[in-house]
């Protein structure tokens, strides 16, 4: 696993902390009880054919 994937995994594992770090003004407006659900915008590597790599 490369550094880029490790970084993405940290954001997925700690979404509120990532929001606080990258967009502090936005994070304070989100209620603490709100559920943060990440949406993936990319295909998983094992689902891509060689044509798309």
GROMACS .gro file of C-alpha atoms in nm:
model
   53
    1UNK     CA    1   0.000   0.000   0.000
    2UNK     CA    2   0.141   0.341  -0.094
    3UNK     CA    3   0.149   0.666   0.103
    4UNK     CA    4  -0.141   0.812  -0.095
    5UNK     CA    5  -0.367   0.521   0.001
    6UNK     CA    6  -0.256   0.541   0.364
    7UNK     CA    7  -0.347   0.910   0.366
    8UNK     CA    8  -0.691   0.838   0.216
    9UNK     CA    9  -0.748   0.566   0.475
   10UNK     CA   10  -0.671   0.810   0.757
   11UNK     CA   11  -0.930   1.052   0.621
   12UNK     CA   12  -1.187   0.771   0.596
   13UNK     CA   13  -1.109   0.648   0.947
   14UNK     CA   14  -1.111   0.995   1.107
   15UNK     CA   15  -1.345   1.212   0.897
   16UNK     CA   16  -1.419   1.474   1.164
   17UNK     CA   17  -1.052   1.524   1.245
   18UNK     CA   18  -0.978   1.555   0.872
   19UNK     CA   19  -1.249   1.819   0.835
   20UNK     CA   20  -1.114   2.009   1.134
   21UNK     CA   21  -0.764   2.000   0.985
   22UNK     CA   22  -0.849   2.086   0.623
   23UNK     CA   23  -1.164   2.298   0.666
   24UNK     CA   24  -1.184   2.418   1.025
   25UNK     CA   25  -1.450   2.682   0.953
   26UNK     CA   26  -1.676   2.419   0.799
   27UNK     CA   27  -1.612   2.161   1.072
   28UNK     CA   28  -1.729   2.388   1.355
   29UNK     CA   29  -2.065   2.435   1.180
   30UNK     CA   30  -2.135   2.059   1.173
   31UNK     CA   31  -2.316   1.934   1.484
   32UNK     CA   32  -2.116   1.684   1.688
   33UNK     CA   33  -2.398   1.427   1.660
   34UNK     CA   34  -2.397   1.448   1.277
   35UNK     CA   35  -2.294   1.135   1.093
   36UNK     CA   36  -2.024   1.189   0.830
   37UNK     CA   37  -2.047   0.943   0.542
   38UNK     CA   38  -1.763   0.955   0.288
   39UNK     CA   39  -1.851   0.908  -0.079
   40UNK     CA   40  -1.587   0.748  -0.299
   41UNK     CA   41  -1.529   0.913  -0.634
   42UNK     CA   42  -1.292   0.657  -0.773
   43UNK     CA   43  -1.310   0.293  -0.873
   44UNK     CA   44  -1.139   0.039  -0.652
   45UNK     CA   45  -0.812  -0.076  -0.812
   46UNK     CA   46  -0.910  -0.443  -0.823
   47UNK     CA   47  -1.224  -0.354  -1.022
   48UNK     CA   48  -1.040  -0.164  -1.293
   49UNK     CA   49  -0.919  -0.344  -1.601
   50UNK     CA   50  -0.572  -0.293  -1.742
   51UNK     CA   51  -0.723  -0.052  -1.997
   52UNK     CA   52  -0.797   0.203  -1.721
   53UNK     CA   53  -0.474   0.177  -1.520
   0.00000   0.00000   0.00000
